[in-house]
Amino acid sequence: ECENMAAGLSAQYGLISSRRSVSNKLFTHAVCVQKPRAARCLSAGASSDLSAQQHEEYCLKLVRSRDYEGFVCSLLLPEAARRSSLALKAFNVELAQVKDSVSQKTIGLMRMQFWKTVVEDIYRDDPPVQPVSVELWRAVRKHTLTRRWLLRIIAEREKDMEDRAYRNLQELESYAENTQSSLLYLQLETLGVKNVHADHAASHIGKAHGIVTCLRATPYHSQRRRVYLPMDICMLHGASQEDFIRGSREQNVRDVVYDIASQAHVHLQHKFLTVAIVPVLQVSIEDYLQRVRKVDFDVFHQSLQKRNPLLPIRLYLQSWKKRY
């Protein structure tokens, strides 16, 4: 039902071609095709409509498979910002999946360096021929996106390659600010919004999103014997990493989840957006916090591992009512 809803929204906004589909073998890896400047299809102005469509559909499918809620939220943005929002989210997905896709830190750092080079090439108006790079280049040109936000996301993801738990809640918030909030600043720019109140709200919503993402990923990481929850809160409640690795549902583990979820909720109370500005993640964050509260903060509860089939409808209704 959820997939059908998304497909309907996608068709409504003209993001998925009904006549063409990109082969599953297309762009299966984020490979940069380096060519001489004169030969690069984008810089030389020789890109075909088919190639442009393939790049767009690649990003759409990547976001839909890896960031479903972000995908649905992007569909509800104004048409002028929709494609650029998907490009930004695809860029974020590419960076986010590096850590889990490499076996050695060195390889991960090399991939991060690749994306740093991509961003520099984009701002030299000389992007490599790679789907996410091409779409990001289009977004930068269209909206004059701020380069430092893109580089800050990469730098923070690079630091996160250390693969260790956050020492305290403030460290987790700092990570969320530098990644999720930076992404929101860029999305506000695609909407033509540049003011201190919007940035203030985006900062808090980004922190809330980063905290919730850390909670949601706990079962996934625990299965791989990894725990990233803030150590200070775990120590406060006497919960060890082993408790999370074995999926404990004891009260001390729930207390850790409660404290972390409460901090996300606090950030959501600091929003200052008017109805004309869209904090696209707010609804999905609140949805998770409501669901985890209903199961008494049992982060391993099976219901939390499934998508909420009503979320796309709720997002649409909230957007229609201009309540977010």
mmCIF file of C-alpha atoms in Angstrom:
data_model
loop_
_atom_site.group_PDB
_atom_site.id
_atom_site.type_symbol
_atom_site.label_atom_id
_atom_site.label_comp_id
_atom_site.label_asym_id
_atom_site.label_seq_id
_atom_site.Cartn_x
_atom_site.Cartn_y
_atom_site.Cartn_z
ATOM 1 C CA GLU A 1 0.000 0.000 0.000
ATOM 2 C CA CYS A 2 2.834 2.336 0.891
ATOM 3 C CA GLU A 3 4.626 1.616 -2.376
ATOM 4 C CA ASN A 4 1.444 2.173 -4.355
ATOM 5 C CA MET A 5 0.930 5.503 -2.650
ATOM 6 C CA ALA A 6 4.471 6.589 -3.502
ATOM 7 C CA ALA A 7 4.069 5.423 -7.092
ATOM 8 C CA GLY A 8 0.891 7.424 -7.399
ATOM 9 C CA LEU A 9 2.543 10.535 -6.017
ATOM 10 C CA SER A 10 5.517 10.049 -8.316
ATOM 11 C CA ALA A 11 3.295 9.733 -11.350
ATOM 12 C CA GLN A 12 1.277 12.761 -10.260
ATOM 13 C CA TYR A 13 4.362 14.936 -10.154
ATOM 14 C CA GLY A 14 5.851 13.598 -13.355
ATOM 15 C CA LEU A 15 9.026 12.218 -11.811
ATOM 16 C CA ILE A 16 8.803 8.721 -13.209
ATOM 17 C CA SER A 17 8.584 8.237 -16.934
ATOM 18 C CA SER A 18 5.772 5.940 -18.016
ATOM 19 C CA ARG A 19 7.439 5.215 -21.342
ATOM 20 C CA ARG A 20 11.021 4.562 -20.397
ATOM 21 C CA SER A 21 12.763 2.821 -17.537
ATOM 22 C CA VAL A 22 16.421 2.688 -16.792
ATOM 23 C CA SER A 23 17.965 -0.754 -16.841
ATOM 24 C CA ASN A 24 18.826 -2.142 -13.422
ATOM 25 C CA LYS A 25 22.344 -2.542 -14.701
ATOM 26 C CA LEU A 26 22.728 1.167 -15.350
ATOM 27 C CA PHE A 27 24.934 3.033 -12.873
ATOM 28 C CA THR A 28 25.040 0.153 -10.385
ATOM 29 C CA HIS A 29 28.098 1.763 -8.831
ATOM 30 C CA ALA A 30 28.955 5.405 -8.278
ATOM 31 C CA VAL A 31 31.769 5.412 -10.825
ATOM 32 C CA CYS A 32 33.211 8.653 -12.094
ATOM 33 C CA VAL A 33 33.866 8.611 -15.815
ATOM 34 C CA GLN A 34 36.792 10.950 -16.270
ATOM 35 C CA LYS A 35 37.169 12.508 -19.696
ATOM 36 C CA PRO A 36 39.057 15.470 -21.117
ATOM 37 C CA ARG A 37 37.261 18.729 -20.455
ATOM 38 C CA ALA A 38 36.339 19.260 -24.085
ATOM 39 C CA ALA A 39 34.792 15.816 -24.253
ATOM 40 C CA ARG A 40 32.728 15.970 -21.072
ATOM 41 C CA CYS A 41 29.123 15.897 -22.132
ATOM 42 C CA LEU A 42 27.896 18.470 -19.634
ATOM 43 C CA SER A 43 30.616 21.060 -20.001
ATOM 44 C CA ALA A 44 30.536 20.728 -23.763
ATOM 45 C CA GLY A 45 26.757 21.079 -23.791
ATOM 46 C CA ALA A 46 26.328 17.770 -25.627
ATOM 47 C CA SER A 47 24.246 15.904 -23.061
ATOM 48 C CA SER A 48 21.225 14.228 -24.648
ATOM 49 C CA ASP A 49 17.726 14.327 -23.198
ATOM 50 C CA LEU A 50 17.944 10.573 -22.668
ATOM 51 C CA SER A 51 21.103 10.895 -20.572
ATOM 52 C CA ALA A 52 19.538 13.663 -18.491
ATOM 53 C CA GLN A 53 16.515 11.479 -17.870
ATOM 54 C CA GLN A 54 18.711 8.539 -16.892
ATOM 55 C CA HIS A 55 20.616 10.652 -14.382
ATOM 56 C CA GLU A 56 17.401 11.941 -12.847
ATOM 57 C CA GLU A 57 15.813 8.508 -12.627
ATOM 58 C CA TYR A 58 18.964 7.021 -11.107
ATOM 59 C CA CYS A 59 18.848 9.561 -8.266
ATOM 60 C CA LEU A 60 15.118 9.046 -7.801
ATOM 61 C CA LYS A 61 15.492 5.266 -7.521
ATOM 62 C CA LEU A 62 18.497 5.568 -5.208
ATOM 63 C CA VAL A 63 16.632 7.844 -2.792
ATOM 64 C CA ARG A 64 13.476 5.752 -3.008
ATOM 65 C CA SER A 65 15.342 2.577 -2.031
ATOM 66 C CA ARG A 66 17.648 4.070 0.617
ATOM 67 C CA ASP A 67 15.742 7.053 2.045
ATOM 68 C CA TYR A 68 12.080 6.309 1.461
ATOM 69 C CA GLU A 69 10.692 8.974 3.761
ATOM 70 C CA GLY A 70 12.982 11.593 2.237
ATOM 71 C CA PHE A 71 11.810 10.425 -1.185
ATOM 72 C CA VAL A 72 8.124 10.911 -0.315
ATOM 73 C CA CYS A 73 8.827 14.294 1.283
ATOM 74 C CA SER A 74 10.655 15.448 -1.860
ATOM 75 C CA LEU A 75 7.628 14.621 -4.001
ATOM 76 C CA LEU A 76 5.587 17.119 -2.005
ATOM 77 C CA LEU A 77 7.956 20.028 -2.561
ATOM 78 C CA PRO A 78 7.204 22.700 -5.164
ATOM 79 C CA GLU A 79 8.098 21.573 -8.670
ATOM 80 C CA ALA A 80 10.953 24.077 -8.962
ATOM 81 C CA ALA A 81 12.741 22.472 -5.996
ATOM 82 C CA ARG A 82 11.762 18.824 -6.386
ATOM 83 C CA ARG A 83 14.488 17.568 -8.718
ATOM 84 C CA SER A 84 17.193 19.456 -6.845
ATOM 85 C CA SER A 85 15.970 18.061 -3.522
ATOM 86 C CA LEU A 86 16.267 14.523 -4.881
ATOM 87 C CA ALA A 87 19.790 15.292 -6.108
ATOM 88 C CA LEU A 88 20.799 16.493 -2.633
ATOM 89 C CA LYS A 89 19.273 13.452 -0.982
ATOM 90 C CA ALA A 90 20.998 11.143 -3.465
ATOM 91 C CA PHE A 91 24.293 12.859 -2.636
ATOM 92 C CA ASN A 92 23.609 12.311 1.073
ATOM 93 C CA VAL A 93 22.733 8.644 0.489
ATOM 94 C CA GLU A 94 25.976 8.082 -1.426
ATOM 95 C CA LEU A 95 27.969 9.460 1.499
ATOM 96 C CA ALA A 96 25.933 7.700 4.181
ATOM 97 C CA GLN A 97 26.377 4.246 2.697
ATOM 98 C CA VAL A 98 30.170 4.486 2.385
ATOM 99 C CA LYS A 99 30.767 3.514 6.012
ATOM 100 C CA ASP A 100 28.780 0.269 5.778
ATOM 101 C CA SER A 101 30.008 -0.667 2.316
ATOM 102 C CA VAL A 102 33.762 -0.761 2.916
ATOM 103 C CA SER A 103 35.840 -3.209 4.908
ATOM 104 C CA GLN A 104 38.751 -0.840 5.500
ATOM 105 C CA LYS A 105 38.767 2.739 6.720
ATOM 106 C CA THR A 106 41.346 3.698 4.076
ATOM 107 C CA ILE A 107 38.990 2.745 1.271
ATOM 108 C CA GLY A 108 36.218 4.777 2.863
ATOM 109 C CA LEU A 109 38.483 7.828 3.134
ATOM 110 C CA MET A 110 39.382 7.458 -0.543
ATOM 111 C CA ARG A 111 35.690 7.548 -1.456
ATOM 112 C CA MET A 112 35.193 10.643 0.651
ATOM 113 C CA GLN A 113 38.113 12.274 -1.141
ATOM 114 C CA PHE A 114 36.431 11.360 -4.430
ATOM 115 C CA TRP A 115 33.315 13.298 -3.378
ATOM 116 C CA LYS A 116 35.366 16.273 -2.224
ATOM 117 C CA THR A 117 36.901 16.389 -5.686
ATOM 118 C CA VAL A 118 33.454 16.061 -7.253
ATOM 119 C CA VAL A 119 32.177 19.093 -5.329
ATOM 120 C CA GLU A 120 35.203 21.167 -6.342
ATOM 121 C CA ASP A 121 34.721 20.124 -9.978
ATOM 122 C CA ILE A 122 31.033 21.047 -9.794
ATOM 123 C CA TYR A 123 31.871 24.569 -8.656
ATOM 124 C CA ARG A 124 34.423 24.819 -11.470
ATOM 125 C CA ASP A 125 31.508 24.021 -13.775
ATOM 126 C CA ASP A 126 33.328 20.853 -14.779
ATOM 127 C CA PRO A 127 31.442 17.919 -13.187
ATOM 128 C CA PRO A 128 32.380 14.288 -13.827
ATOM 129 C CA VAL A 129 29.891 12.231 -15.824
ATOM 130 C CA GLN A 130 28.302 10.332 -12.951
ATOM 131 C CA PRO A 131 24.545 10.442 -12.229
ATOM 132 C CA VAL A 132 24.579 12.007 -8.753
ATOM 133 C CA SER A 133 27.346 14.429 -9.737
ATOM 134 C CA VAL A 134 25.423 15.536 -12.818
ATOM 135 C CA GLU A 135 22.190 16.125 -10.895
ATOM 136 C CA LEU A 136 24.019 17.913 -8.099
ATOM 137 C CA TRP A 137 25.704 20.150 -10.669
ATOM 138 C CA ARG A 138 22.308 21.052 -12.099
ATOM 139 C CA ALA A 139 21.007 21.877 -8.619
ATOM 140 C CA VAL A 140 24.034 24.053 -7.824
ATOM 141 C CA ARG A 141 23.679 25.980 -11.080
ATOM 142 C CA LYS A 142 19.933 26.445 -10.702
ATOM 143 C CA HIS A 143 19.858 27.554 -7.065
ATOM 144 C CA THR A 144 23.414 28.814 -6.449
ATOM 145 C CA LEU A 145 23.815 26.379 -3.569
ATOM 146 C CA THR A 146 26.399 27.139 -0.894
ATOM 147 C CA ARG A 147 29.533 25.053 -1.329
ATOM 148 C CA ARG A 148 30.541 25.023 2.350
ATOM 149 C CA TRP A 149 27.413 23.067 3.341
ATOM 150 C CA LEU A 150 28.258 20.306 0.861
ATOM 151 C CA LEU A 151 31.865 20.153 2.016
ATOM 152 C CA ARG A 152 30.828 20.191 5.669
ATOM 153 C CA ILE A 153 28.642 17.119 5.130
ATOM 154 C CA ILE A 154 31.559 15.270 3.537
ATOM 155 C CA ALA A 155 34.001 16.339 6.260
ATOM 156 C CA GLU A 156 31.679 15.121 9.035
ATOM 157 C CA ARG A 157 31.025 11.804 7.301
ATOM 158 C CA GLU A 158 34.778 11.452 6.927
ATOM 159 C CA LYS A 159 35.289 11.966 10.672
ATOM 160 C CA ASP A 160 32.580 9.388 11.333
ATOM 161 C CA MET A 161 34.696 6.726 9.611
ATOM 162 C CA GLU A 162 36.355 6.217 13.007
ATOM 163 C CA ASP A 163 33.510 3.777 13.732
ATOM 164 C CA ARG A 164 33.031 4.405 17.444
ATOM 165 C CA ALA A 165 30.174 5.300 19.760
ATOM 166 C CA TYR A 166 29.443 8.961 20.437
ATOM 167 C CA ARG A 167 30.999 9.985 23.722
ATOM 168 C CA ASN A 168 28.015 12.075 24.728
ATOM 169 C CA LEU A 169 24.745 13.452 23.433
ATOM 170 C CA GLN A 170 26.391 16.735 22.456
ATOM 171 C CA GLU A 171 28.733 14.870 20.116
ATOM 172 C CA LEU A 172 25.775 13.176 18.441
ATOM 173 C CA GLU A 173 24.057 16.567 18.080
ATOM 174 C CA SER A 174 27.199 18.040 16.547
ATOM 175 C CA TYR A 175 27.294 15.219 14.002
ATOM 176 C CA ALA A 176 23.611 15.771 13.190
ATOM 177 C CA GLU A 177 24.137 19.528 12.822
ATOM 178 C CA ASN A 178 27.011 19.069 10.391
ATOM 179 C CA THR A 179 25.195 16.474 8.278
ATOM 180 C CA GLN A 180 21.397 16.639 8.508
ATOM 181 C CA SER A 181 21.126 20.352 9.316
ATOM 182 C CA SER A 182 23.576 21.227 6.545
ATOM 183 C CA LEU A 183 21.448 19.216 4.131
ATOM 184 C CA LEU A 184 18.379 21.165 5.266
ATOM 185 C CA TYR A 185 20.156 24.488 4.739
ATOM 186 C CA LEU A 186 20.754 23.422 1.143
ATOM 187 C CA GLN A 187 17.148 22.331 0.714
ATOM 188 C CA LEU A 188 15.946 25.694 2.002
ATOM 189 C CA GLU A 189 18.115 27.304 -0.672
ATOM 190 C CA THR A 190 16.363 25.242 -3.343
ATOM 191 C CA LEU A 191 13.122 26.763 -2.031
ATOM 192 C CA GLY A 192 14.592 30.259 -2.262
ATOM 193 C CA VAL A 193 14.579 30.649 1.524
ATOM 194 C CA LYS A 194 17.554 32.393 3.090
ATOM 195 C CA ASN A 195 16.961 33.924 6.514
ATOM 196 C CA VAL A 196 18.165 33.431 10.051
ATOM 197 C CA HIS A 197 14.838 32.157 11.395
ATOM 198 C CA ALA A 198 14.627 29.438 8.771
ATOM 199 C CA ASP A 199 18.216 28.397 9.435
ATOM 200 C CA HIS A 200 17.512 28.316 13.180
ATOM 201 C CA ALA A 201 14.573 25.979 12.623
ATOM 202 C CA ALA A 202 16.535 23.830 10.166
ATOM 203 C CA SER A 203 19.314 23.467 12.724
ATOM 204 C CA HIS A 204 16.956 22.059 15.357
ATOM 205 C CA ILE A 205 15.052 19.827 12.929
ATOM 206 C CA GLY A 206 18.341 18.493 11.548
ATOM 207 C CA LYS A 207 19.548 17.648 15.054
ATOM 208 C CA ALA A 208 16.265 15.899 15.825
ATOM 209 C CA HIS A 209 16.534 13.928 12.599
ATOM 210 C CA GLY A 210 20.111 12.868 13.360
ATOM 211 C CA ILE A 211 19.152 11.686 16.838
ATOM 212 C CA VAL A 212 16.139 9.744 15.559
ATOM 213 C CA THR A 213 18.230 8.185 12.787
ATOM 214 C CA CYS A 214 20.708 6.966 15.397
ATOM 215 C CA LEU A 215 17.864 5.365 17.372
ATOM 216 C CA ARG A 216 16.228 3.796 14.324
ATOM 217 C CA ALA A 217 19.506 2.259 13.186
ATOM 218 C CA THR A 218 20.245 0.700 16.583
ATOM 219 C CA PRO A 219 18.739 -2.758 15.780
ATOM 220 C CA TYR A 220 20.595 -2.843 12.442
ATOM 221 C CA HIS A 221 23.916 -1.920 14.033
ATOM 222 C CA SER A 222 23.376 -4.236 17.014
ATOM 223 C CA GLN A 223 23.091 -7.217 14.679
ATOM 224 C CA ARG A 224 26.558 -6.288 13.424
ATOM 225 C CA ARG A 225 27.863 -5.925 16.993
ATOM 226 C CA ARG A 226 28.097 -2.146 16.745
ATOM 227 C CA VAL A 227 26.631 0.422 19.134
ATOM 228 C CA TYR A 228 26.735 4.151 18.424
ATOM 229 C CA LEU A 229 24.404 5.483 21.127
ATOM 230 C CA PRO A 230 25.943 8.176 23.392
ATOM 231 C CA MET A 231 28.116 6.525 26.022
ATOM 232 C CA ASP A 232 27.323 9.079 28.748
ATOM 233 C CA ILE A 233 23.622 8.227 28.703
ATOM 234 C CA CYS A 234 24.314 4.492 28.574
ATOM 235 C CA MET A 235 26.607 4.801 31.602
ATOM 236 C CA LEU A 236 24.045 6.928 33.437
ATOM 237 C CA HIS A 237 21.531 4.064 33.259
ATOM 238 C CA GLY A 238 24.023 1.227 33.627
ATOM 239 C CA ALA A 239 23.399 -0.111 30.109
ATOM 240 C CA SER A 240 26.376 -1.744 28.422
ATOM 241 C CA GLN A 241 27.085 -2.131 24.728
ATOM 242 C CA GLU A 242 26.522 -5.847 25.161
ATOM 243 C CA ASP A 243 22.957 -5.122 26.342
ATOM 244 C CA PHE A 244 22.207 -3.510 22.986
ATOM 245 C CA ILE A 245 24.084 -6.138 20.991
ATOM 246 C CA ARG A 246 21.912 -8.892 22.440
ATOM 247 C CA GLY A 247 18.757 -6.802 21.977
ATOM 248 C CA SER A 248 17.926 -6.403 25.651
ATOM 249 C CA ARG A 249 14.498 -5.026 26.551
ATOM 250 C CA GLU A 250 15.300 -4.342 30.179
ATOM 251 C CA GLN A 251 14.209 -1.082 31.785
ATOM 252 C CA ASN A 252 17.683 0.437 31.821
ATOM 253 C CA VAL A 253 17.908 0.015 28.031
ATOM 254 C CA ARG A 254 14.481 1.605 27.600
ATOM 255 C CA ASP A 255 15.589 4.476 29.848
ATOM 256 C CA VAL A 256 18.516 5.157 27.510
ATOM 257 C CA VAL A 257 16.161 5.254 24.536
ATOM 258 C CA TYR A 258 13.751 7.497 26.450
ATOM 259 C CA ASP A 259 16.442 10.074 27.248
ATOM 260 C CA ILE A 260 17.708 10.172 23.671
ATOM 261 C CA ALA A 261 14.211 10.346 22.161
ATOM 262 C CA SER A 262 13.305 13.118 24.615
ATOM 263 C CA GLN A 263 16.192 15.224 23.348
ATOM 264 C CA ALA A 264 14.938 14.835 19.781
ATOM 265 C CA HIS A 265 11.503 15.949 20.954
ATOM 266 C CA VAL A 266 13.019 19.012 22.633
ATOM 267 C CA HIS A 267 14.578 20.092 19.328
ATOM 268 C CA LEU A 268 11.236 19.840 17.573
ATOM 269 C CA GLN A 269 9.799 22.380 20.018
ATOM 270 C CA HIS A 270 12.265 25.005 18.760
ATOM 271 C CA LYS A 271 10.891 25.361 15.226
ATOM 272 C CA PHE A 272 10.249 28.861 13.909
ATOM 273 C CA LEU A 273 9.144 28.176 10.339
ATOM 274 C CA THR A 274 6.155 29.925 8.822
ATOM 275 C CA VAL A 275 3.642 27.921 6.773
ATOM 276 C CA ALA A 276 5.385 29.074 3.608
ATOM 277 C CA ILE A 277 8.592 27.230 4.549
ATOM 278 C CA VAL A 278 8.622 23.459 4.591
ATOM 279 C CA PRO A 279 10.588 21.499 7.260
ATOM 280 C CA VAL A 280 10.259 18.325 5.203
ATOM 281 C CA LEU A 281 11.466 15.951 7.911
ATOM 282 C CA GLN A 282 9.364 17.137 10.826
ATOM 283 C CA VAL A 283 6.364 14.877 10.192
ATOM 284 C CA SER A 284 8.398 11.681 9.797
ATOM 285 C CA ILE A 285 10.439 12.463 12.933
ATOM 286 C CA GLU A 286 7.304 12.981 14.983
ATOM 287 C CA ASP A 287 5.856 9.783 13.542
ATOM 288 C CA TYR A 288 8.797 7.707 14.818
ATOM 289 C CA LEU A 289 8.785 9.375 18.238
ATOM 290 C CA GLN A 290 5.079 8.624 18.619
ATOM 291 C CA ARG A 291 5.570 4.993 17.630
ATOM 292 C CA VAL A 292 8.522 4.406 19.946
ATOM 293 C CA ARG A 293 6.539 5.927 22.817
ATOM 294 C CA LYS A 294 3.630 3.550 22.135
ATOM 295 C CA VAL A 295 5.924 0.537 22.588
ATOM 296 C CA ASP A 296 7.335 1.987 25.835
ATOM 297 C CA PHE A 297 10.665 2.921 24.242
ATOM 298 C CA ASP A 298 11.531 -0.629 23.214
ATOM 299 C CA VAL A 299 13.831 0.255 20.319
ATOM 300 C CA PHE A 300 13.925 -3.416 19.249
ATOM 301 C CA HIS A 301 10.152 -3.765 18.892
ATOM 302 C CA GLN A 302 9.254 -5.309 15.526
ATOM 303 C CA SER A 303 6.702 -2.626 14.719
ATOM 304 C CA LEU A 304 9.500 -0.055 14.597
ATOM 305 C CA GLN A 305 11.338 -2.025 11.927
ATOM 306 C CA LYS A 306 8.471 -1.576 9.468
ATOM 307 C CA ARG A 307 7.407 1.444 7.489
ATOM 308 C CA ASN A 308 4.288 3.202 8.598
ATOM 309 C CA PRO A 309 1.924 2.581 5.638
ATOM 310 C CA LEU A 310 -0.067 5.693 6.554
ATOM 311 C CA LEU A 311 2.908 8.048 6.598
ATOM 312 C CA PRO A 312 2.729 9.055 2.884
ATOM 313 C CA ILE A 313 -0.955 9.895 3.312
ATOM 314 C CA ARG A 314 -0.231 11.856 6.479
ATOM 315 C CA LEU A 315 2.538 13.771 4.746
ATOM 316 C CA TYR A 316 0.250 14.608 1.850
ATOM 317 C CA LEU A 317 -2.563 15.775 4.115
ATOM 318 C CA GLN A 318 -0.236 17.904 6.216
ATOM 319 C CA SER A 319 1.162 19.470 3.048
ATOM 320 C CA TRP A 320 -2.322 20.069 1.645
ATOM 321 C CA LYS A 321 -3.402 21.769 4.866
ATOM 322 C CA LYS A 322 -0.150 23.759 4.873
ATOM 323 C CA ARG A 323 0.492 22.634 8.414
ATOM 324 C CA TYR A 324 4.192 22.039 7.914
#
